[in-house]
C-alpha cells in the first residue's frame, strides 16, 4: 500500500487493482472547449487529438491537459495486522472508473457554461 497521507484513523492511498488505470489522460481546447476522448495510461492519443484539432482550427493552440488518478481512504491498519487485500471491484470496478472519467470530463463544461 503506497501511502499518500496518514491521519490518526485514516490513510489516503492510490487506488490499485483490477481495472484501475495508473493515469487517465485528456485535453480540452481553451478556445472552443472541445474535449479529447479520455485514455487510460497513454497520453499519446491525447497529443494526436490536440494536433488534429489545431489542423482543423489553426487559431486554437492552447489546451488544458489533465492526468487523473484514483485515491481511496481506508481505516489505518494496526501496525501488527497485515494490510487489507486490494478491492478488485468485480465487474463494477471498470464501470465505476469509466463513469468517474465521464463525470470528470463533463465537469469541465460547467465553467464554460457559466460564462
Short mmCIF file of C-alpha atoms in Angstrom, two decimals:
data_model
loop_
_atom_site.label_atom_id
_atom_site.label_comp_id
_atom_site.label_asym_id
_atom_site.label_seq_id
_atom_site.Cartn_x
_atom_site.Cartn_y
_atom_site.Cartn_z
CA UNK A 1 0.00 0.00 0.00
CA UNK A 2 1.51 3.29 -1.09
CA UNK A 3 0.51 5.86 1.49
CA UNK A 4 -0.11 9.43 0.40
CA UNK A 5 -1.37 10.91 3.67
CA UNK A 6 -1.82 9.37 7.13
CA UNK A 7 -4.08 10.71 9.85
CA UNK A 8 -4.90 9.28 13.26
CA UNK A 9 -7.58 6.90 11.97
CA UNK A 10 -7.37 7.01 8.16
CA UNK A 11 -4.86 6.54 5.34
CA UNK A 12 -5.20 8.06 1.86
CA UNK A 13 -3.73 5.74 -0.79
CA UNK A 14 -3.55 5.45 -4.56
CA UNK A 15 -6.20 3.00 -5.70
CA UNK A 16 -4.66 -0.05 -7.28
CA UNK A 17 -6.40 -3.13 -8.52
CA UNK A 18 -8.00 -4.81 -11.47
CA UNK A 19 -9.33 -2.28 -13.97
CA UNK A 20 -7.85 0.78 -12.24
CA UNK A 21 -5.53 2.76 -14.55
CA UNK A 22 -2.37 4.48 -13.28
CA UNK A 23 -3.48 7.65 -15.08
CA UNK A 24 -6.41 8.87 -17.15
CA UNK A 25 -5.36 11.39 -19.80
CA UNK A 26 -7.42 14.02 -21.59
CA UNK A 27 -7.23 17.53 -23.01
CA UNK A 28 -9.57 20.48 -23.51
CA UNK A 29 -9.23 23.20 -26.14
CA UNK A 30 -9.17 26.53 -24.32
CA UNK A 31 -10.56 28.36 -27.39
CA UNK A 32 -13.72 26.34 -28.02
CA UNK A 33 -13.99 23.90 -25.10
CA UNK A 34 -13.75 20.77 -27.26
CA UNK A 35 -12.61 17.76 -25.24
CA UNK A 36 -10.47 14.87 -26.34
CA UNK A 37 -11.56 11.35 -25.55
CA UNK A 38 -10.11 10.04 -22.28
CA UNK A 39 -7.37 7.42 -22.46
CA UNK A 40 -6.12 5.12 -19.73
CA UNK A 41 -2.35 5.00 -19.18
CA UNK A 42 -1.43 6.58 -22.55
CA UNK A 43 -1.10 10.31 -23.25
CA UNK A 44 -0.06 9.87 -26.91
CA UNK A 45 -3.63 9.65 -28.31
CA UNK A 46 -4.45 12.92 -26.49
CA UNK A 47 -1.43 14.60 -28.08
CA UNK A 48 -2.52 13.33 -31.51
CA UNK A 49 -6.06 14.65 -30.89
CA UNK A 50 -4.66 18.07 -29.94
CA UNK A 51 -2.58 18.31 -33.11
CA UNK A 52 -5.51 17.21 -35.28
CA UNK A 53 -7.70 19.82 -33.57
CA UNK A 54 -5.19 22.57 -34.44
CA UNK A 55 -5.08 21.35 -38.04
CA UNK A 56 -8.88 21.84 -38.23
CA UNK A 57 -8.82 25.10 -36.22
CA UNK A 58 -5.41 26.83 -36.69
CA UNK A 59 -6.25 29.58 -34.18
CA UNK A 60 -6.92 27.03 -31.37
CA UNK A 61 -3.42 26.47 -29.99
CA UNK A 62 -3.87 26.34 -26.20
CA UNK A 63 -5.01 23.19 -24.39
CA UNK A 64 -5.59 22.20 -20.79
CA UNK A 65 -4.08 18.72 -20.40
CA UNK A 66 -5.20 16.60 -17.46
CA UNK A 67 -3.91 13.41 -15.92
CA UNK A 68 -6.09 11.96 -13.19
CA UNK A 69 -5.80 9.01 -10.85
CA UNK A 70 -7.97 7.41 -8.20
CA UNK A 71 -7.44 7.60 -4.47
CA UNK A 72 -9.02 5.60 -1.67
CA UNK A 73 -9.31 6.41 2.05
CA UNK A 74 -9.10 3.32 4.24
CA UNK A 75 -9.01 2.80 8.00
CA UNK A 76 -5.48 2.97 9.30
CA UNK A 77 -4.32 -0.61 9.85
CA UNK A 78 -2.93 -1.76 13.15
CA UNK A 79 0.85 -1.94 13.00
CA UNK A 80 0.67 -5.68 13.85
CA UNK A 81 -2.01 -6.66 11.31
CA UNK A 82 -1.34 -7.36 7.63
CA UNK A 83 -2.63 -4.79 5.09
CA UNK A 84 -6.09 -5.44 3.65
CA UNK A 85 -6.20 -7.01 0.16
CA UNK A 86 -6.96 -4.61 -2.70
CA UNK A 87 -10.61 -4.40 -3.67
CA UNK A 88 -10.92 -5.64 -7.25
CA UNK A 89 -14.39 -4.14 -7.62
CA UNK A 90 -15.53 -7.17 -9.61
CA UNK A 91 -17.42 -6.21 -12.75
CA UNK A 92 -18.35 -2.84 -11.32
CA UNK A 93 -14.75 -1.65 -10.84
CA UNK A 94 -14.09 -0.78 -14.52
CA UNK A 95 -17.66 0.53 -14.92
CA UNK A 96 -17.17 2.82 -11.91
CA UNK A 97 -13.84 4.07 -13.27
CA UNK A 98 -15.42 4.79 -16.65
CA UNK A 99 -18.33 6.68 -15.11
CA UNK A 100 -15.96 8.75 -12.96
CA UNK A 101 -13.93 9.62 -16.08
CA UNK A 102 -17.09 10.71 -17.88
CA UNK A 103 -18.27 12.82 -14.94
CA UNK A 104 -14.84 14.41 -14.64
CA UNK A 105 -14.82 15.31 -18.33
CA UNK A 106 -18.33 16.73 -18.15
CA UNK A 107 -17.45 18.84 -15.11
CA UNK A 108 -15.06 20.80 -17.33
CA UNK A 109 -18.06 22.14 -19.25
CA UNK A 110 -19.58 23.84 -16.16
CA UNK A 111 -17.24 26.88 -16.03
CA UNK A 112 -17.66 27.42 -19.78
CA UNK A 113 -21.45 27.23 -19.47
CA UNK A 114 -21.48 29.86 -16.71
CA UNK A 115 -19.58 32.42 -18.82
#
